[in-house]
Short mmCIF file of C-alpha atoms in Angstrom, two decimals:
data_model
loop_
_atom_site.label_atom_id
_atom_site.label_comp_id
_atom_site.label_asym_id
_atom_site.label_seq_id
_atom_site.Cartn_x
_atom_site.Cartn_y
_atom_site.Cartn_z
CA MET A 1 63.44 20.09 -45.12
CA CYS A 2 62.99 17.42 -48.01
CA SER A 3 64.28 14.39 -49.44
CA ILE A 4 64.35 13.69 -53.66
CA LEU A 5 65.01 10.71 -54.97
CA LEU A 6 65.21 10.56 -58.13
CA LYS A 7 65.43 7.49 -60.27
CA ASN A 8 65.86 7.40 -64.69
CA TYR A 9 63.45 5.50 -66.12
CA ASN A 10 65.65 1.82 -66.24
CA LEU A 11 64.92 2.47 -62.28
CA PHE A 12 69.02 3.63 -61.69
CA THR A 13 69.40 6.48 -59.51
CA LEU A 14 70.91 9.51 -60.83
CA PHE A 15 73.97 11.09 -59.29
CA GLN A 16 73.32 14.72 -60.33
CA ILE A 17 70.78 17.02 -60.54
CA PRO A 18 71.53 21.16 -62.69
CA VAL A 19 68.66 22.33 -60.82
CA VAL A 20 66.32 22.41 -57.96
CA GLU A 21 63.90 25.54 -58.22
CA LEU A 22 61.50 26.42 -55.27
CA GLN A 23 58.39 28.86 -55.65
CA ASP A 24 56.34 30.57 -53.75
CA PRO A 25 52.43 30.17 -54.52
CA GLU A 26 53.10 33.66 -56.76
CA LYS A 27 55.33 31.57 -58.89
CA ASN A 28 57.87 33.56 -57.64
CA ARG A 29 61.25 31.65 -57.89
CA ILE A 30 62.39 32.33 -53.77
CA GLY A 31 65.42 29.70 -53.85
CA GLN A 32 67.53 27.30 -55.87
CA TRP A 33 69.72 24.74 -55.36
CA LEU A 34 72.49 23.97 -58.13
CA ASN A 35 74.43 21.12 -59.57
CA VAL A 36 72.96 19.24 -56.33
CA THR A 37 74.68 15.85 -55.43
CA LEU A 38 72.90 13.12 -54.67
CA ASN A 39 73.78 10.16 -52.71
CA LYS A 40 73.01 6.97 -54.27
CA GLY A 41 69.83 8.73 -55.85
CA ILE A 42 69.04 11.06 -52.79
CA ALA A 43 69.28 14.65 -51.61
CA GLU A 44 68.20 15.75 -48.88
CA PHE A 45 68.38 20.39 -48.42
CA SER A 46 66.27 22.94 -46.70
CA PHE A 47 64.96 26.43 -47.01
CA ALA A 48 63.88 28.97 -44.23
CA LEU A 49 60.68 30.86 -44.80
CA SER A 50 59.82 34.25 -43.35
CA PRO A 51 58.27 34.64 -40.32
CA GLU A 52 55.49 36.05 -42.39
CA PRO A 53 55.19 33.94 -45.52
CA ILE A 54 52.71 34.17 -47.94
CA LEU A 55 50.33 31.29 -47.28
CA GLY A 56 48.98 29.14 -49.88
CA ASP A 57 50.79 26.82 -52.14
CA TYR A 58 54.39 26.51 -52.67
CA THR A 59 56.03 24.51 -55.59
CA ILE A 60 59.67 22.58 -55.82
CA ARG A 61 60.40 22.40 -59.33
CA ILE A 62 62.86 19.53 -60.92
CA LYS A 63 63.08 19.90 -64.65
CA ASP A 64 59.77 18.68 -65.79
CA THR A 65 58.66 16.90 -62.23
CA ALA A 66 57.07 19.20 -59.68
CA HIS A 67 55.85 18.68 -55.99
CA ILE A 68 53.32 21.27 -54.31
CA PHE A 69 52.96 21.48 -50.22
CA SER A 70 51.08 24.12 -48.65
CA VAL A 71 51.75 26.88 -45.82
CA GLU A 72 48.87 27.70 -43.68
CA GLU A 73 48.01 29.52 -40.48
CA TYR A 74 47.42 27.16 -37.30
CA VAL A 75 45.06 28.84 -35.23
CA LEU A 76 44.39 26.98 -31.91
CA PRO A 77 41.24 25.55 -31.22
CA LYS A 78 38.60 28.13 -28.68
CA PHE A 79 37.68 25.01 -26.75
CA GLU A 80 38.02 21.56 -26.62
CA ILE A 81 35.36 18.75 -26.48
CA SER A 82 35.32 15.05 -25.00
CA MET A 83 32.69 12.66 -25.10
CA GLU A 84 33.19 9.10 -22.62
CA PHE A 85 31.75 5.95 -22.43
CA PRO A 86 32.03 3.62 -19.25
CA PRO A 87 35.43 1.35 -19.61
CA VAL A 88 33.65 -1.82 -20.64
CA VAL A 89 29.49 -1.73 -20.91
CA MET A 90 27.79 -4.94 -19.79
CA PHE A 91 25.88 -6.94 -22.42
CA ASN A 92 22.82 -7.06 -19.77
CA SER A 93 23.19 -2.92 -18.44
CA GLU A 94 20.11 -1.28 -19.24
CA HIS A 95 20.87 1.99 -19.94
CA VAL A 96 24.60 3.39 -21.83
CA PRO A 97 25.96 6.51 -20.01
CA VAL A 98 27.08 8.88 -22.14
CA LYS A 99 29.22 11.57 -21.13
CA ILE A 100 29.80 14.53 -23.12
CA CYS A 101 31.95 17.65 -22.00
CA GLY A 102 33.25 21.39 -24.13
CA ARG A 103 35.60 23.28 -22.00
CA TYR A 104 37.60 26.10 -23.56
CA THR A 105 41.56 25.99 -23.90
CA TYR A 106 42.41 28.11 -20.27
CA GLY A 107 39.90 25.66 -18.81
CA LYS A 108 36.35 27.69 -18.21
CA PRO A 109 33.29 25.45 -19.53
CA ILE A 110 31.87 26.11 -22.52
CA GLN A 111 27.95 27.15 -23.34
CA GLY A 112 26.68 25.67 -26.09
CA VAL A 113 24.07 22.51 -27.55
CA PHE A 114 25.16 19.24 -28.50
CA ASN A 115 23.75 16.83 -31.37
CA GLY A 116 25.83 12.82 -31.66
CA SER A 117 24.50 9.64 -32.32
CA VAL A 118 25.63 5.85 -30.67
CA CYS A 119 26.32 2.77 -32.82
CA ARG A 120 26.91 -0.48 -33.05
CA LYS A 121 27.86 -2.54 -36.29
CA HIS A 122 27.03 -5.74 -38.08
CA PHE A 123 29.71 -7.91 -38.38
CA TYR A 124 29.36 -7.63 -42.25
CA THR A 125 28.57 -4.83 -44.51
CA TRP A 126 27.05 -6.85 -46.43
CA ARG A 127 23.01 -8.38 -46.59
CA ARG A 128 22.27 -11.98 -47.43
CA ILE A 129 19.54 -11.96 -50.22
CA GLY A 130 16.26 -11.95 -48.97
CA GLN A 131 17.55 -10.91 -45.71
CA ASP A 132 16.37 -7.54 -44.22
CA LEU A 133 19.40 -7.12 -41.10
CA PRO A 134 20.78 -3.61 -40.17
CA LEU A 135 24.03 -2.87 -40.73
CA PHE A 136 24.25 -0.29 -37.85
CA LEU A 137 22.17 -0.30 -34.83
CA CYS A 138 22.30 3.78 -34.04
CA HIS A 139 20.72 6.21 -31.49
CA LYS A 140 20.80 10.17 -31.72
CA ILE A 141 21.20 11.86 -29.47
CA THR A 142 20.97 15.28 -29.08
CA GLY A 143 20.49 18.30 -25.42
CA LYS A 144 22.05 21.26 -24.41
CA LEU A 145 25.45 21.73 -22.16
CA ASP A 146 24.68 22.64 -18.51
CA ARG A 147 26.76 24.99 -16.75
CA SER A 148 29.72 22.79 -15.54
CA GLY A 149 30.32 22.49 -19.56
CA CYS A 150 29.21 19.08 -19.41
CA ALA A 151 25.77 16.53 -20.25
CA LEU A 152 25.20 13.49 -19.33
CA THR A 153 22.49 11.55 -20.98
CA LYS A 154 21.60 7.71 -20.64
CA VAL A 155 21.03 5.50 -23.77
CA ASP A 156 18.25 2.92 -23.21
CA SER A 157 20.35 -0.12 -24.13
CA ASP A 158 17.44 -1.68 -25.96
CA HIS A 159 18.33 0.51 -29.16
CA PHE A 160 21.85 -2.03 -29.77
CA ASP A 161 20.34 -5.55 -28.74
CA LEU A 162 23.18 -5.41 -26.41
CA THR A 163 22.34 -9.36 -25.95
CA LYS A 164 21.86 -10.46 -29.64
CA SER A 165 24.92 -12.05 -31.25
CA GLY A 166 25.86 -11.05 -34.62
CA PHE A 167 27.11 -7.48 -33.94
CA GLN A 168 30.34 -6.19 -33.01
CA MET A 169 31.11 -6.61 -29.40
CA SER A 170 31.91 -2.25 -29.48
CA LEU A 171 29.92 0.93 -29.32
CA GLU A 172 30.71 4.14 -31.45
CA GLY A 173 29.77 7.07 -30.58
CA THR A 174 31.03 10.56 -32.35
CA ALA A 175 29.46 13.89 -31.14
CA SER A 176 29.53 17.73 -31.68
CA VAL A 177 29.44 20.87 -29.85
CA THR A 178 28.09 24.16 -31.15
CA GLU A 179 28.72 27.16 -29.05
CA ASP A 180 26.44 29.75 -28.46
CA GLY A 181 26.65 33.03 -29.75
CA THR A 182 29.62 32.36 -32.30
CA GLY A 183 27.95 29.47 -33.73
CA ILE A 184 31.34 27.19 -33.87
CA GLU A 185 31.24 23.73 -34.11
CA LEU A 186 34.53 21.44 -32.75
CA SER A 187 33.60 17.29 -33.63
CA THR A 188 34.58 14.16 -31.68
CA SER A 189 34.67 10.60 -31.22
CA THR A 190 35.13 7.41 -29.20
CA SER A 191 34.58 4.19 -28.42
CA THR A 192 34.06 1.29 -25.63
CA SER A 193 33.58 -2.59 -25.31
CA ILE A 194 30.51 -3.87 -24.83
CA SER A 195 31.21 -7.88 -22.70
CA ASN A 196 29.84 -10.64 -21.40
CA VAL A 197 32.02 -11.49 -18.84
CA LEU A 198 30.17 -11.41 -15.16
CA GLU A 199 33.31 -12.66 -13.50
CA LYS A 200 36.65 -13.57 -13.79
CA VAL A 201 38.80 -15.98 -11.18
CA SER A 202 42.31 -16.56 -10.92
CA PHE A 203 44.94 -17.94 -8.97
CA VAL A 204 46.83 -15.60 -7.38
CA ASP A 205 51.41 -16.81 -7.42
CA ALA A 206 50.18 -20.14 -7.88
CA ASP A 207 53.15 -23.09 -6.63
CA PRO A 208 53.36 -24.99 -9.99
CA SER A 209 54.69 -27.80 -8.31
CA TYR A 210 53.38 -29.82 -5.32
CA LYS A 211 55.11 -32.14 -2.52
CA PRO A 212 53.72 -35.20 -1.48
CA GLY A 213 52.96 -35.13 2.10
CA ILE A 214 53.34 -31.51 2.22
CA PRO A 215 49.54 -29.48 2.66
CA TYR A 216 49.43 -27.31 -0.70
CA SER A 217 47.95 -24.07 -0.48
CA GLY A 218 46.63 -21.24 -2.53
CA MET A 219 44.92 -18.12 -3.54
CA LEU A 220 42.05 -17.07 -5.47
CA LYS A 221 41.28 -13.92 -6.59
CA VAL A 222 37.35 -12.59 -8.16
CA THR A 223 37.09 -9.36 -10.55
CA ASP A 224 34.86 -7.98 -12.78
CA VAL A 225 35.67 -7.44 -15.84
CA THR A 226 37.24 -3.89 -14.61
CA GLY A 227 39.04 -5.68 -12.18
CA LEU A 228 36.94 -4.70 -8.98
CA PRO A 229 36.97 -6.86 -6.59
CA ILE A 230 34.21 -8.95 -6.08
CA PRO A 231 33.69 -9.73 -2.21
CA ASP A 232 31.23 -11.95 -0.89
CA LYS A 233 31.52 -13.93 -3.92
CA GLU A 234 31.26 -18.46 -3.78
CA ILE A 235 34.07 -19.97 -5.50
CA TYR A 236 33.61 -23.98 -6.20
CA VAL A 237 37.11 -25.22 -6.23
CA THR A 238 37.00 -29.40 -7.82
CA CYS A 239 40.61 -30.80 -6.60
CA THR A 240 41.51 -33.92 -9.37
CA ASN A 241 44.40 -36.89 -8.32
CA ARG A 242 43.28 -39.39 -10.69
CA GLU A 243 40.26 -40.96 -9.97
CA HIS A 244 39.82 -38.90 -6.24
CA GLU A 245 38.31 -36.09 -6.78
CA GLU A 246 37.81 -33.32 -3.52
CA LYS A 247 35.55 -30.28 -3.27
CA LEU A 248 35.85 -26.53 -2.18
CA THR A 249 33.58 -24.14 -1.86
CA LEU A 250 35.35 -20.59 -0.31
CA VAL A 251 33.74 -17.43 -0.11
CA THR A 252 35.72 -14.58 -0.97
CA ASP A 253 36.57 -11.21 1.46
CA SER A 254 36.59 -7.04 0.76
CA ASN A 255 39.32 -7.51 -1.59
CA GLY A 256 37.89 -10.31 -3.90
CA HIS A 257 40.43 -12.88 -2.36
CA ALA A 258 39.93 -16.47 -0.93
CA THR A 259 42.94 -19.02 0.09
CA PHE A 260 42.40 -22.84 -0.03
CA LYS A 261 44.64 -25.64 1.59
CA MET A 262 44.44 -29.09 0.45
CA ASN A 263 45.93 -31.47 3.63
CA ASP A 264 45.76 -34.75 2.81
CA THR A 265 48.69 -34.31 -0.41
CA ALA A 266 50.39 -37.85 0.93
CA SER A 267 48.54 -39.98 -1.76
CA TRP A 268 49.06 -37.30 -5.09
CA GLY A 269 51.16 -39.03 -7.44
CA GLY A 270 51.51 -37.41 -11.09
CA GLN A 271 49.90 -34.41 -12.68
CA ILE A 272 46.97 -32.88 -10.26
CA SER A 273 44.63 -30.59 -11.45
CA ILE A 274 42.70 -27.62 -9.73
CA THR A 275 39.80 -26.01 -11.42
CA ALA A 276 38.00 -22.85 -10.07
CA LYS A 277 34.32 -22.07 -10.53
CA THR A 278 31.97 -19.22 -9.45
CA HIS A 279 29.13 -21.09 -10.98
CA LEU A 280 28.37 -24.20 -11.36
CA GLU A 281 25.64 -24.43 -14.11
CA GLU A 282 26.37 -23.07 -17.62
CA ALA A 283 24.28 -21.43 -19.07
CA PRO A 284 21.72 -23.19 -21.96
CA HIS A 285 22.81 -22.40 -25.65
CA LYS A 286 20.30 -20.10 -27.19
CA SER A 287 20.38 -18.95 -31.32
CA ASN A 288 21.94 -15.16 -32.11
CA ILE A 289 22.23 -15.03 -28.28
CA ILE A 290 24.69 -13.43 -25.88
CA GLN A 291 24.76 -15.55 -23.37
CA PRO A 292 26.94 -14.84 -19.98
CA GLN A 293 30.69 -16.01 -18.81
CA TYR A 294 31.80 -16.70 -15.20
CA GLY A 295 34.39 -17.20 -13.80
CA HIS A 296 36.67 -19.99 -14.68
CA ALA A 297 40.36 -21.03 -14.29
CA PHE A 298 42.89 -24.21 -14.46
CA LEU A 299 45.98 -25.04 -12.48
CA SER A 300 47.80 -28.17 -13.55
CA LEU A 301 50.47 -29.27 -10.57
CA GLN A 302 53.17 -31.74 -11.53
CA PRO A 303 55.39 -33.59 -8.37
CA PHE A 304 58.45 -31.99 -7.11
CA TYR A 305 60.99 -34.10 -7.39
CA SER A 306 63.79 -35.38 -4.46
CA ALA A 307 65.34 -38.55 -5.27
CA SER A 308 65.13 -39.18 -1.34
CA LYS A 309 61.21 -38.18 -1.24
CA SER A 310 62.34 -35.58 1.17
CA PHE A 311 60.72 -31.76 1.41
CA LEU A 312 61.04 -28.46 2.52
CA LYS A 313 58.01 -25.98 1.83
CA LEU A 314 58.55 -22.39 3.06
CA HIS A 315 55.68 -20.92 3.87
CA SER A 316 55.37 -17.53 2.00
CA GLN A 317 53.24 -14.59 2.87
CA ALA A 318 49.91 -13.09 1.29
CA LYS A 319 49.98 -9.83 3.11
CA VAL A 320 52.69 -6.87 3.03
CA LEU A 321 54.76 -6.93 5.73
CA PRO A 322 55.42 -3.98 7.69
CA CYS A 323 59.20 -1.96 7.84
CA GLU A 324 60.04 -2.56 10.87
CA GLY A 325 59.76 -5.24 13.89
CA GLN A 326 59.80 -9.20 13.08
CA GLN A 327 58.03 -11.12 10.69
CA GLU A 328 57.29 -14.98 12.04
CA VAL A 329 57.69 -17.83 8.70
CA GLN A 330 57.00 -21.60 9.24
CA VAL A 331 58.99 -24.49 7.36
CA ASP A 332 57.08 -27.73 7.18
CA TYR A 333 59.32 -30.90 6.28
CA ILE A 334 59.22 -34.33 5.62
CA ILE A 335 62.64 -35.94 6.13
CA ASN A 336 62.96 -39.64 4.65
CA HIS A 337 63.82 -41.62 7.60
CA THR A 338 66.17 -44.52 4.85
CA GLU A 339 68.17 -41.41 4.20
CA LEU A 340 69.44 -41.03 7.72
CA ASP A 341 72.33 -42.34 9.33
CA ALA A 342 72.05 -44.46 12.24
CA GLU A 343 73.95 -42.76 14.42
CA THR A 344 72.11 -39.19 13.21
CA LYS A 345 70.18 -37.62 16.29
CA SER A 346 69.20 -33.97 14.70
CA LEU A 347 69.12 -32.34 11.09
CA ASN A 348 70.35 -28.70 11.21
CA LEU A 349 67.93 -26.44 8.97
CA HIS A 350 69.95 -23.41 7.54
CA TYR A 351 67.88 -20.12 6.64
CA LEU A 352 69.31 -17.48 4.71
CA VAL A 353 66.78 -13.82 4.17
CA ALA A 354 68.41 -11.64 1.15
CA SER A 355 67.88 -8.25 -0.06
CA LYS A 356 69.42 -6.03 -2.31
CA ALA A 357 71.60 -8.62 -3.40
CA SER A 358 73.31 -8.97 0.56
CA ILE A 359 72.55 -11.13 2.93
CA TRP A 360 70.86 -9.37 6.18
CA ASN A 361 70.24 -13.24 8.23
CA SER A 362 70.95 -16.15 8.51
CA GLY A 363 70.60 -18.81 11.00
CA THR A 364 70.88 -23.09 11.70
CA ILE A 365 67.56 -25.07 13.73
CA ASP A 366 67.98 -28.04 14.90
CA ILE A 367 66.06 -30.56 13.98
CA LEU A 368 65.52 -33.54 16.84
CA VAL A 369 65.54 -37.00 15.05
CA GLU A 370 62.54 -39.84 16.59
CA SER A 371 64.69 -43.22 15.64
CA ASP A 372 60.92 -44.84 15.92
CA SER A 373 58.99 -43.20 13.31
CA ARG A 374 59.44 -44.03 9.31
CA GLU A 375 59.25 -40.80 8.25
CA LEU A 376 60.42 -37.27 10.31
CA THR A 377 57.79 -34.87 9.29
CA GLY A 378 57.07 -31.64 11.53
CA THR A 379 56.87 -27.40 11.63
CA THR A 380 59.27 -25.29 12.93
CA SER A 381 59.50 -21.71 12.66
CA PHE A 382 61.88 -18.59 12.40
CA ASN A 383 61.53 -15.10 12.57
CA LEU A 384 62.26 -12.61 9.94
CA PRO A 385 63.93 -9.11 10.85
CA LEU A 386 62.00 -6.61 8.97
CA SER A 387 63.34 -2.75 8.60
CA PRO A 388 63.32 -0.30 5.65
CA ASP A 389 66.83 -1.63 4.65
CA VAL A 390 64.75 -5.02 3.02
CA SER A 391 62.17 -2.97 1.85
CA PRO A 392 59.97 -3.51 -0.77
CA ASN A 393 61.40 -7.00 -0.94
CA LEU A 394 63.22 -9.77 0.19
CA THR A 395 63.55 -13.66 -0.34
CA ALA A 396 63.88 -16.32 2.22
CA ILE A 397 66.16 -19.38 1.48
CA VAL A 398 65.69 -23.12 3.79
CA TYR A 399 68.05 -26.04 3.49
CA ILE A 400 68.98 -28.90 4.78
CA LEU A 401 72.31 -31.41 4.35
CA LEU A 402 71.35 -34.82 4.16
CA PRO A 403 74.17 -37.52 5.23
CA ASP A 404 74.09 -38.83 1.76
CA GLY A 405 75.39 -35.67 0.69
CA GLU A 406 71.65 -34.53 -0.54
CA ILE A 407 70.32 -30.93 -0.53
CA VAL A 408 66.42 -30.38 0.11
CA ALA A 409 65.76 -26.82 0.07
CA ASP A 410 62.93 -23.90 -0.92
CA SER A 411 62.81 -20.51 -1.15
CA ALA A 412 59.66 -17.86 -0.87
CA LYS A 413 59.77 -14.11 -1.24
CA PHE A 414 57.85 -11.96 0.55
CA THR A 415 57.45 -7.84 -0.47
CA VAL A 416 57.54 -5.58 2.23
CA GLN A 417 56.49 -2.10 2.65
CA ARG A 418 58.32 0.59 1.47
CA CYS A 419 59.19 3.63 3.87
CA PHE A 420 62.24 5.88 4.56
CA LYS A 421 65.11 5.24 6.91
CA ASN A 422 64.82 8.76 8.95
CA LYS A 423 61.85 9.54 10.44
CA VAL A 424 60.05 12.61 10.28
CA SER A 425 57.26 13.80 12.99
CA LEU A 426 55.28 17.43 13.21
CA ARG A 427 54.61 18.49 16.11
CA ARG A 428 51.87 21.82 16.47
CA PHE A 429 52.78 24.25 18.73
CA PHE A 430 50.87 27.31 20.29
CA PHE A 431 52.21 30.74 21.14
CA PHE A 432 49.70 32.85 23.53
CA PHE A 433 50.73 36.75 23.84
CA LEU A 434 49.63 38.51 26.52
CA THR A 435 48.43 42.61 26.08
CA MET A 436 48.68 45.16 29.23
#
């Protein structure tokens, strides 16, 4: 199929073409369209070639204008090659592994030799007068594919000055493989990035607000540049409240996680900042040298508004819950006693458990009111019913209706293991045959 756009010298569209010709490579007219009507200057038409057409250049001709397209036989390649770098090359690596493989289209490894190069480009493709800076830092690699059709080569990183600035933070590779016996050669190319990030630290599902008087809990995660967790890594946490600072030192578990808890939040006010670092001292700056980057995360907290300064905190679970049984969850509460009537002896804490737009469980917990306390504080709990019906997510909501009509509430989401309603078991049976 082809399309024609026709305009005159004044760029006005035309409405009709007397004749459109199609010629094969031998200049034979094999098709034509007469009195072609154009829609807004555009016409589309198609011509079916024979199953075995003449190979070469075909011509579409309109008056004195011609367009040439080529018909060629497509030959499937006998084999394909690949060149692989690591997803990321660290700037302090001693070697850069390069893997080159060749396989036939049906999967069998090929035998042959390979030639390639790995390069790091300069940021600029020009040189200043008097400067003798290379535009490329390259290293050639050659060798023979092994019986598996692959070759793994380790290139010394000194060839690329990975710690030197002024060059792009990437490596580019090209490779070609020549098949033994036939001399057929195929080429490929690839690239990878260079990173100076040694560690990454981040807050996991952090609550952006705090409730004065209720401990603030959080979780941190430390990974390498590729996202793999780093266990047994120290994290230095600093919580700043106006001019007061609270410092913690955490250590990550096997999953790269570390939890923290700030208990003294009664004195918090205004914006609270929490910073997390994996390294306390910054590396000194050196000209033209790439410095390592360590993990650094920042979290800004705002106070949760409550007219009565009463709060509820429903604690979530970082782990994935099983899809059967029950899970106890805790609720912290602070109720300002001035909001209560003298006759109030207890408060009702209501909870709802919802999943898939349906309420699966609900209940009420009585909280006794002590008349001699300024604030009613404490912790209570209830059980989440777990089943395949609430998998994979459920939400719990807790709330208290104060005598003046204010509602104090909180919610949390929980992840439940994916499982099926119907259980399937497999048993092994043994049959014994006796012959006489």
